[in-house]
Tab-separated table of C-alpha atoms in Angstrom:
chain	number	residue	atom	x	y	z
L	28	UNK	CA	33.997	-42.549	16.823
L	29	UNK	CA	31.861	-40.416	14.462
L	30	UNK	CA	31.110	-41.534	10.734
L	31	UNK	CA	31.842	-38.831	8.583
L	32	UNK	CA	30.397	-38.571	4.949
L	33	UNK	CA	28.830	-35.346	3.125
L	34	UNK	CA	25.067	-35.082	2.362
L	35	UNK	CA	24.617	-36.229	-1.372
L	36	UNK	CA	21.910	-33.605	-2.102
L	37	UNK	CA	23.751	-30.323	-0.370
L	38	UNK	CA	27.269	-31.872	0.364
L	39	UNK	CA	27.308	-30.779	3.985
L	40	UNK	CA	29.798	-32.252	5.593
L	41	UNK	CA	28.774	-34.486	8.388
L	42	UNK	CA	29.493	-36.477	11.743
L	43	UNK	CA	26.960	-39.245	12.773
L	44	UNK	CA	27.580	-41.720	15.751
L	45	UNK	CA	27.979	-45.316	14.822
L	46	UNK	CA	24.973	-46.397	16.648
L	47	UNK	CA	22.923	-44.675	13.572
L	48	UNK	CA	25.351	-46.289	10.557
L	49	UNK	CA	22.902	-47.634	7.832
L	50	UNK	CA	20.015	-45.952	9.414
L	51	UNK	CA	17.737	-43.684	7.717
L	52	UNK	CA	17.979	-39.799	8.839
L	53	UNK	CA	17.205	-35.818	8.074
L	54	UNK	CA	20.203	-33.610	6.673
L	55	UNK	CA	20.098	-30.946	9.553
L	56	UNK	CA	21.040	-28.793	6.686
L	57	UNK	CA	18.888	-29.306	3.520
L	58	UNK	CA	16.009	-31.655	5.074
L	59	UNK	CA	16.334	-34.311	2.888
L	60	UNK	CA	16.294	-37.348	3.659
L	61	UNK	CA	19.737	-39.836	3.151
L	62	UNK	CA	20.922	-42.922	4.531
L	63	UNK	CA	24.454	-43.141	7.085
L	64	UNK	CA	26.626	-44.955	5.589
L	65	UNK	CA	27.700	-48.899	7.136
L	66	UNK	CA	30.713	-49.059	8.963
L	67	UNK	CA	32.380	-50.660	5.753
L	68	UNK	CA	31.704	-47.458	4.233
L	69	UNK	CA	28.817	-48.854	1.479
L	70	UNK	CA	25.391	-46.642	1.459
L	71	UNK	CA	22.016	-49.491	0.473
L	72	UNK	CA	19.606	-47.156	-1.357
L	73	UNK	CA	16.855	-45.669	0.283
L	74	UNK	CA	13.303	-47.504	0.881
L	75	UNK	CA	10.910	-46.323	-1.179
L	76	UNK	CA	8.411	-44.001	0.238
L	77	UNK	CA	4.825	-45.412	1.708
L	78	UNK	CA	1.880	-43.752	2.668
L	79	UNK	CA	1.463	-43.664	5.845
L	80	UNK	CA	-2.482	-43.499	6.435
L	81	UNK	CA	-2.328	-42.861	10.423
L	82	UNK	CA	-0.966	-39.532	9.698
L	83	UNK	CA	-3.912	-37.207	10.966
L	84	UNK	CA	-2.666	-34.340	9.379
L	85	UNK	CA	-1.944	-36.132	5.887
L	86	UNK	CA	-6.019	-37.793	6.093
L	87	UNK	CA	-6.797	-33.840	6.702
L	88	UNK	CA	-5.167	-32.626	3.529
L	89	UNK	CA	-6.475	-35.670	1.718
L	90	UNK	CA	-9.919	-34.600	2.751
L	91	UNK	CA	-9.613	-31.095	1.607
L	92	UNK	CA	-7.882	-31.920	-1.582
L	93	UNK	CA	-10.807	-34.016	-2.260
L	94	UNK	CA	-13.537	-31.143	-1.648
L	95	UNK	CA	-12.174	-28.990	-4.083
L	96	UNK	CA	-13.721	-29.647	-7.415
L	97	UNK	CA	-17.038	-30.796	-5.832
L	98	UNK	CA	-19.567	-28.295	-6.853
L	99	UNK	CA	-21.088	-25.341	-4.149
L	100	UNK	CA	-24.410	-26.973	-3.313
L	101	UNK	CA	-27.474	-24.848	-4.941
L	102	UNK	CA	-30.508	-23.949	-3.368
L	103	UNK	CA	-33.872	-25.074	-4.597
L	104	UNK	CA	-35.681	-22.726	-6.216
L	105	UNK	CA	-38.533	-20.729	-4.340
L	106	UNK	CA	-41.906	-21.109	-5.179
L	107	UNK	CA	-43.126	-17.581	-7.151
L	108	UNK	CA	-45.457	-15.492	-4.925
L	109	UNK	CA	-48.633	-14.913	-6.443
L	110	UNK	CA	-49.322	-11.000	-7.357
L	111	UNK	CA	-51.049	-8.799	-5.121
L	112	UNK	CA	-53.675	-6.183	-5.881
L	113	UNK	CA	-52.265	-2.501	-5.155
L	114	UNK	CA	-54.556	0.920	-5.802
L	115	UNK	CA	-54.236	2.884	-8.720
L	116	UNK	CA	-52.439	5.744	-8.576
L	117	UNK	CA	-54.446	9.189	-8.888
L	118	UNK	CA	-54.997	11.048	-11.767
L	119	UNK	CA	-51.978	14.155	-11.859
L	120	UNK	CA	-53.786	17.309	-11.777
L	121	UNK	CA	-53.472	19.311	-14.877
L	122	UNK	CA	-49.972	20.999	-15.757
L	123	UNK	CA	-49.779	24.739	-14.697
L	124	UNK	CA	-47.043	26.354	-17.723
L	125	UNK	CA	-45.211	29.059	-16.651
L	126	UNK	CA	-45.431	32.221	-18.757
L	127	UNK	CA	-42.894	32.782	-21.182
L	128	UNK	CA	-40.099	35.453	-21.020
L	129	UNK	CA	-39.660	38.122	-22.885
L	130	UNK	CA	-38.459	38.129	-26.027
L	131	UNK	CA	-35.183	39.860	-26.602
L	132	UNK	CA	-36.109	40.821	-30.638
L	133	UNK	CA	-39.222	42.482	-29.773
L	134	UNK	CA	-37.518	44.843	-27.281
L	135	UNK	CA	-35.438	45.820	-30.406
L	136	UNK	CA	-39.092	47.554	-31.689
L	137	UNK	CA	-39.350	49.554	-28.912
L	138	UNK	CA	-35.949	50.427	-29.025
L	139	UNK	CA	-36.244	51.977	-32.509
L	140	UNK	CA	-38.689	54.533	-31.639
L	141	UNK	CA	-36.924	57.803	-31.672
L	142	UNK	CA	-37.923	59.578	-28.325
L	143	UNK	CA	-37.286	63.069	-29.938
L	144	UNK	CA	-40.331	62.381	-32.271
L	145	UNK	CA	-42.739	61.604	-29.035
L	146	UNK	CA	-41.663	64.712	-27.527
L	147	UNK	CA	-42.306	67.142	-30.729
L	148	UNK	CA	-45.686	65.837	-30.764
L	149	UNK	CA	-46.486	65.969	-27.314
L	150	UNK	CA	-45.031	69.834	-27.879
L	151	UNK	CA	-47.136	70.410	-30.693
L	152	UNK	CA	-50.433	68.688	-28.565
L	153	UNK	CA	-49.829	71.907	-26.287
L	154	UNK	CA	-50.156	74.158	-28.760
L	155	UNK	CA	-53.574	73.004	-29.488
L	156	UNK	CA	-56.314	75.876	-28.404
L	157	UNK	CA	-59.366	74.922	-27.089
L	158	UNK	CA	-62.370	77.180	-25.316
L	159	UNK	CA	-62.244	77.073	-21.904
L	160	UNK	CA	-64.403	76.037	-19.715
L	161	UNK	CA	-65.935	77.729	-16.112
L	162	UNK	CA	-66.180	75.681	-13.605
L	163	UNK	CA	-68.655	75.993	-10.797
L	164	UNK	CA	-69.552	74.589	-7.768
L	165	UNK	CA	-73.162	73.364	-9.460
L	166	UNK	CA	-71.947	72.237	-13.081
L	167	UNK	CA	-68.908	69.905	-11.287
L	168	UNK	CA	-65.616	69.071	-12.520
L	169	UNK	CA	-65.720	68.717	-16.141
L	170	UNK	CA	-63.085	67.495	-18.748
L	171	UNK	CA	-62.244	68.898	-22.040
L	172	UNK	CA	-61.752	66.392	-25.563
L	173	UNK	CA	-58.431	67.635	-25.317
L	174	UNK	CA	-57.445	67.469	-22.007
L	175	UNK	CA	-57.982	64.064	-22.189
L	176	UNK	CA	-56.126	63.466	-25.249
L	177	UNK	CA	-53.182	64.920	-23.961
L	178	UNK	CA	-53.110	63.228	-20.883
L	179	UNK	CA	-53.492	59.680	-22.858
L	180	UNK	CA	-50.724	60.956	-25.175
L	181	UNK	CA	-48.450	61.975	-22.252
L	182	UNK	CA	-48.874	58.532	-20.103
L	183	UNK	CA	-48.042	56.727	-23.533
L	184	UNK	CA	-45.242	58.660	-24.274
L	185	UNK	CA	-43.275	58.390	-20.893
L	186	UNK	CA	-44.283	54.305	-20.759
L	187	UNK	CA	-42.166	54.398	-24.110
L	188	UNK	CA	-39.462	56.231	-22.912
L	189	UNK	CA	-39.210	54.765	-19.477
L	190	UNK	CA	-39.007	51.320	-21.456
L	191	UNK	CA	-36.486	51.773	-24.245
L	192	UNK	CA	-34.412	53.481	-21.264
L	193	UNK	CA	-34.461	50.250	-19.639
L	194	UNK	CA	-33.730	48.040	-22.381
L	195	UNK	CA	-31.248	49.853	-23.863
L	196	UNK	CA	-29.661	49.508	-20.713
L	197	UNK	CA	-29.930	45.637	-20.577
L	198	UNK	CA	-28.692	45.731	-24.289
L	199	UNK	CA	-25.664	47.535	-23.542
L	200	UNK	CA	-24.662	45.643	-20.094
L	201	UNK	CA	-21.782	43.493	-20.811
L	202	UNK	CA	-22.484	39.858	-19.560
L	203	UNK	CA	-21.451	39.014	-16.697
L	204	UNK	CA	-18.015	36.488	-16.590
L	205	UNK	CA	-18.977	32.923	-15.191
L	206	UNK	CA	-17.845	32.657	-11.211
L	207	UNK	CA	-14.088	30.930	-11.167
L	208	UNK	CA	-14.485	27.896	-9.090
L	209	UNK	CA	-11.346	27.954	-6.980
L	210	UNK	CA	-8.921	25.213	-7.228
L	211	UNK	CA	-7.158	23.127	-4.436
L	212	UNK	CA	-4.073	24.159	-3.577
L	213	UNK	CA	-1.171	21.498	-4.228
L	214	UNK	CA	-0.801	19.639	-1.375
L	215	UNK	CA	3.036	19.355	-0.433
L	216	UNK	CA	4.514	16.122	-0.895
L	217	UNK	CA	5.167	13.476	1.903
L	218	UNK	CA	8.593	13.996	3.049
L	219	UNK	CA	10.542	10.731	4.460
L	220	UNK	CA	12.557	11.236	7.089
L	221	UNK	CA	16.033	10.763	5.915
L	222	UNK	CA	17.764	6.807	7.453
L	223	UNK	CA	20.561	7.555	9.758
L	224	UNK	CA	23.300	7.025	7.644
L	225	UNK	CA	25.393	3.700	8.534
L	226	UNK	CA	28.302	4.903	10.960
L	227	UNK	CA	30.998	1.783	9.784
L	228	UNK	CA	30.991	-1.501	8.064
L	229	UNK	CA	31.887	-4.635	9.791
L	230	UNK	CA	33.932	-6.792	7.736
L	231	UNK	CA	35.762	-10.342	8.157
L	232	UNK	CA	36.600	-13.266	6.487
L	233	UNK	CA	35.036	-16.992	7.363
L	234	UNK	CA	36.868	-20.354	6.975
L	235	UNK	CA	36.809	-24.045	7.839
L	236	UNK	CA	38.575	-27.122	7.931
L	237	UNK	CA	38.094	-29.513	5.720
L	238	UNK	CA	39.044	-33.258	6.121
L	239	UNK	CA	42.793	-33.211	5.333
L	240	UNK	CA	42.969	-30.355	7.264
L	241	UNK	CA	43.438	-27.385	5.277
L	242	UNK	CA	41.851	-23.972	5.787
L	243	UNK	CA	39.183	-23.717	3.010
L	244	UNK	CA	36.346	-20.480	2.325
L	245	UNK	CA	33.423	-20.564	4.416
L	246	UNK	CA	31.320	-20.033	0.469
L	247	UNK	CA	27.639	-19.216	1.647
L	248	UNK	CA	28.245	-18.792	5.733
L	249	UNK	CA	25.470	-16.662	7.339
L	250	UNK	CA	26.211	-13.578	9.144
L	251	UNK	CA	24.027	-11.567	11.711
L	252	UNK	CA	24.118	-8.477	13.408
L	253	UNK	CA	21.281	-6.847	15.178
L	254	UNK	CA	21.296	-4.642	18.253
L	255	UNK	CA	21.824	-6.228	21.800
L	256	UNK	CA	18.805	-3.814	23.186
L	257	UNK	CA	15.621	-4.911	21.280
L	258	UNK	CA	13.208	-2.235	19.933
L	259	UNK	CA	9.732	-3.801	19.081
L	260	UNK	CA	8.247	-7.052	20.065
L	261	UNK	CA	7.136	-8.879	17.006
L	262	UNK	CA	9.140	-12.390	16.653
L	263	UNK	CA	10.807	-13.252	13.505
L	264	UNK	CA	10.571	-16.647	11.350
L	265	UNK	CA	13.957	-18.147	10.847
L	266	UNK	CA	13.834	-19.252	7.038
L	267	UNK	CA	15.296	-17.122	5.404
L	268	UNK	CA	18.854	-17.597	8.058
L	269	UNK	CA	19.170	-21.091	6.858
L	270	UNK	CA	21.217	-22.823	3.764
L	271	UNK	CA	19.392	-22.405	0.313
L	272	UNK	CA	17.153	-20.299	1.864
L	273	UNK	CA	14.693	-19.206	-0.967
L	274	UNK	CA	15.393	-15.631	-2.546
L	275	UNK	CA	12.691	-13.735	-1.115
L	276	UNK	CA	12.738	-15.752	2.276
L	277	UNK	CA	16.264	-14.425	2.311
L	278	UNK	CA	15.971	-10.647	1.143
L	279	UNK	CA	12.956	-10.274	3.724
L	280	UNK	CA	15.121	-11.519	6.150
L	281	UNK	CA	17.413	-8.550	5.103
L	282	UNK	CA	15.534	-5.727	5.346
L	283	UNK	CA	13.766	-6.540	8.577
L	284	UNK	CA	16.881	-6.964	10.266
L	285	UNK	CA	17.833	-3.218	8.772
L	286	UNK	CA	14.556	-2.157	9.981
L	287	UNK	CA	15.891	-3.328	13.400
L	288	UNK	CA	19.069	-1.518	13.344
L	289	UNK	CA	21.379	-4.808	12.079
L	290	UNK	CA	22.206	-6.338	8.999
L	291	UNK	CA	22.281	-9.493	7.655
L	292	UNK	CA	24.942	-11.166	5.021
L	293	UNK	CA	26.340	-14.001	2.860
L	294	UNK	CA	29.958	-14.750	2.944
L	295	UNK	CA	31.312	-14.434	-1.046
L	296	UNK	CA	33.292	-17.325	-2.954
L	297	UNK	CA	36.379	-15.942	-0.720
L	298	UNK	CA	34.785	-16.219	2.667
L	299	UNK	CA	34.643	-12.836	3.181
L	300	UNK	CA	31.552	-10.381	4.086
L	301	UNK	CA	31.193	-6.683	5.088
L	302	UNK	CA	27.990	-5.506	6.529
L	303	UNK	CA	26.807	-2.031	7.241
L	304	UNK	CA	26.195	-0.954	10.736
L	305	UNK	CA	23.736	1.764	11.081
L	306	UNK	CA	24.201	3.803	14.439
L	307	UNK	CA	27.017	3.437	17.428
L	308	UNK	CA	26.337	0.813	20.721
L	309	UNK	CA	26.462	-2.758	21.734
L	310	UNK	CA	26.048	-5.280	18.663
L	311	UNK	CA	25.574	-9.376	18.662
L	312	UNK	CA	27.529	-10.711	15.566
L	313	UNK	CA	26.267	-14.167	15.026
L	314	UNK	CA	28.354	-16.293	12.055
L	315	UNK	CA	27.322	-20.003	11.171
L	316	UNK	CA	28.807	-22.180	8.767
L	317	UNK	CA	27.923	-23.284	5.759
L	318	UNK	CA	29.761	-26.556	5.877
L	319	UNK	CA	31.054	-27.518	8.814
L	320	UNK	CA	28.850	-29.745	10.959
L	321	UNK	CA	28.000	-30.102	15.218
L	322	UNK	CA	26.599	-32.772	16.666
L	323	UNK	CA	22.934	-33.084	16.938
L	324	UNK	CA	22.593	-32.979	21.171
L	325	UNK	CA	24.906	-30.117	21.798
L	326	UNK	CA	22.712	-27.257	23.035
L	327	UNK	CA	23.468	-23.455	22.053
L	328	UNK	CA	25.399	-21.509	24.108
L	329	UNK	CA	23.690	-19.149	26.732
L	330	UNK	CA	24.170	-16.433	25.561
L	331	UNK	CA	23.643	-16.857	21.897
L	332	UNK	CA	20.019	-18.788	22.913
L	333	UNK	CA	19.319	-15.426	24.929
L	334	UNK	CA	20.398	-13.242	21.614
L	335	UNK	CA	18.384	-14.695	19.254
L	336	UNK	CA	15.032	-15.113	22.039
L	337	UNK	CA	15.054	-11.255	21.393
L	338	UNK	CA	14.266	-11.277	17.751
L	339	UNK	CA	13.232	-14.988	16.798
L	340	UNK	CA	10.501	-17.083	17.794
L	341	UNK	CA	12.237	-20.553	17.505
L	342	UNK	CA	15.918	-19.635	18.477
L	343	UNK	CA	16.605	-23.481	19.124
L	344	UNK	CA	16.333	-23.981	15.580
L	345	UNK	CA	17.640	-21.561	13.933
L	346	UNK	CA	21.019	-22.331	13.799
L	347	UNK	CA	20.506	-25.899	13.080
L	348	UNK	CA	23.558	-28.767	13.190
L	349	UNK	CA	26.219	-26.601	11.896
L	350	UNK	CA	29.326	-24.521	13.978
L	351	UNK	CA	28.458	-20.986	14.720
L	352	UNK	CA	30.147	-18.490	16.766
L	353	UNK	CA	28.774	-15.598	18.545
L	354	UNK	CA	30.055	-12.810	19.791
L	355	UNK	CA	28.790	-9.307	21.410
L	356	UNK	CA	31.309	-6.215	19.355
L	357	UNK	CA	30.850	-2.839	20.128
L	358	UNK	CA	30.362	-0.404	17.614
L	359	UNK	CA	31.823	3.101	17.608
L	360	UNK	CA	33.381	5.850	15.029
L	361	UNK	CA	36.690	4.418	14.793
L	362	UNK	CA	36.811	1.448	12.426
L	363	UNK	CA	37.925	-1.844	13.592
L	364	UNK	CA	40.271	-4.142	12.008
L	365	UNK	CA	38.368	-7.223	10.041
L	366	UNK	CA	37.355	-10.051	12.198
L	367	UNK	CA	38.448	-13.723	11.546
L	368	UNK	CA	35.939	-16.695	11.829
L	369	UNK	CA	37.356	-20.663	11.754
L	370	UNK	CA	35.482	-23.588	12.306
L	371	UNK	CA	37.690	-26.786	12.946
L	372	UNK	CA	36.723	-30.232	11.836
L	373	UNK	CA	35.538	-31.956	14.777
């Protein structure tokens, strides 16, 4: 017969052969480590712990602990190369400085000059009499005073003109607007696709029985659902499944199994749980207890070990030494009534 006591640290209840009573053992639950009780019923206190130095892996850790605050090893100095003669660099050649550019003020000057005036006294140069000269094939071309003065007058008279034209022009262009650099258009925002919305929830109730026999909540039982056809092929770790999982073990565990089409859940202080299901098919519903115990050599059922070989790399271990149930549901638009879970006391 079985010796049945609860864990002192997690208060799993538990069933032990007598062959182990007063032995030292593992909660399959928690980990830690407790003591079966006699066969009179008394618990003797644990040993106290010992270091066990053939422990490779513990020497390993001892090592590296060790290494930590020894300090990076520094490298010698190198000796200073002596300097090396170079060439000096040539004289630069003398600086050539551009001319400067005009100066806007002293086209104002030119400006100023009245063009009207230069052509009254280039009218009034025309007036001017002069004798006239023959000119002959044996005397040559020959040039009066005032031919040449006229001509002088008339080349520096249309320079002028031809000039405050010009910059009277440039002072009257309006200046030209800077070039608009053209701006990026807004780039659209990312749109997510939108989830497929979850077609029904699944919903039940978990219970047990506890040592007098009465039906009790299932507080804290685990509940799985993922998809019976796989998509992907990375394996899953199975800590965050397992009793007082830590928080963000347990919420990772959550929304990978949502990335996977499933869900994963917590039975409340009632026993009850309701999970979303997110598209119609073929569904494995795995539920394990949170305090009702199996014995340590039974093996998991076929076809809950080839369930969980889909999505988890240790599937053996999972579950651990408590009851579970599995169960392959079918999921569809009509709702289904809420499904009952018991665990008896074995």
């Amino acid at each position: 017969m079985a010796i049945k006591f609860r864990c002192p640290h997690c208060q799993q209840f538990l069933g032990i052969s007598q062959n182990k009573a007063g032995m030292v053992t593992d909660c399959p639950t928690c980990g830690r480590t407790i003591r079966v009780p006699g066969e009179d019923g008394t618990v003797a206190p644990l040993p106290r712990p010992k270091l066990d130095l053939s422990d490779n892996q513990l020497v390993a850790a001892l090592d590296a602990l060790a290494t930590i605050d020894r300090p990076a090893p520094v490298d010698p100095p190198r000796p200073a190369q002596a300097p090396t003669d170079v060439d000096p660099l040539p004289s630069p050649g003398p600086a050539i400085t551009p001319d400067p550019l005009p100066n806007v003020e002293d086209a104002q000057d030119f400006i100023g000059i009245n063009p009207r005036d230069v052509l009254r006294t280039l009218g009034e140069i025309t007036h001017v009499t002069d004798t006239p000269k023959i000119i002959t094939p044996e005397t040559g071309l020959r040039f009066g005073p005032a031919v040449l003065l006229f001509a002088c007058v008339l080349s520096v008279g249309c320079g002028i003109l031809i000039g405050a034209g010009a910059f009277r022009n440039l002072a009257t262009m309006p200046a030209a607007k800077p070039a608009s650099i053209p701006k990026h258009a807004p780039q659209p925002p990312a749109v997510k696709a939108p989830m497929e919305g979850a077609i029904g929830q699944i919903a039940g109730s978990v219970t047990y029985a506890d040592s007098g026999g009465s039906s009790r909540p299932d507080r804290g039982a685990r509940v799985l659902l993922l998809p019976m056809v796989r998509r992907g092929t990375a394996k899953l770790g199975g800590s965050g499944f397992r009793v007082g999982a830590d928080e963000v073990d347990r919420r990772l565990l959550e929304a990978t199994a949502e990335v996977l089409g499933g869900a994963f859940g917590i039975a409340d202080e009632q026993g009850k749980f309701d999970i979303p299901a997110q598209a119609a098919g073929r569904y494995g519903l795995l539920v394990a207890s949170r305090y009702q115990s199996r014995p340590a050599d039974e093996p998991v059922s076929e076809a809950a070990r080839k369930f969980l070989e889909l999505y988890f790399d240790r599937p053996d271990q999972l579950i651990g030494n408590v009851q579970y149930e599995f169960r392959e549901i079918t999921v569809d638009a009509n709702p289904a009534g809420p499904r009952e879970f018991h665990f008896p006391l074995r």
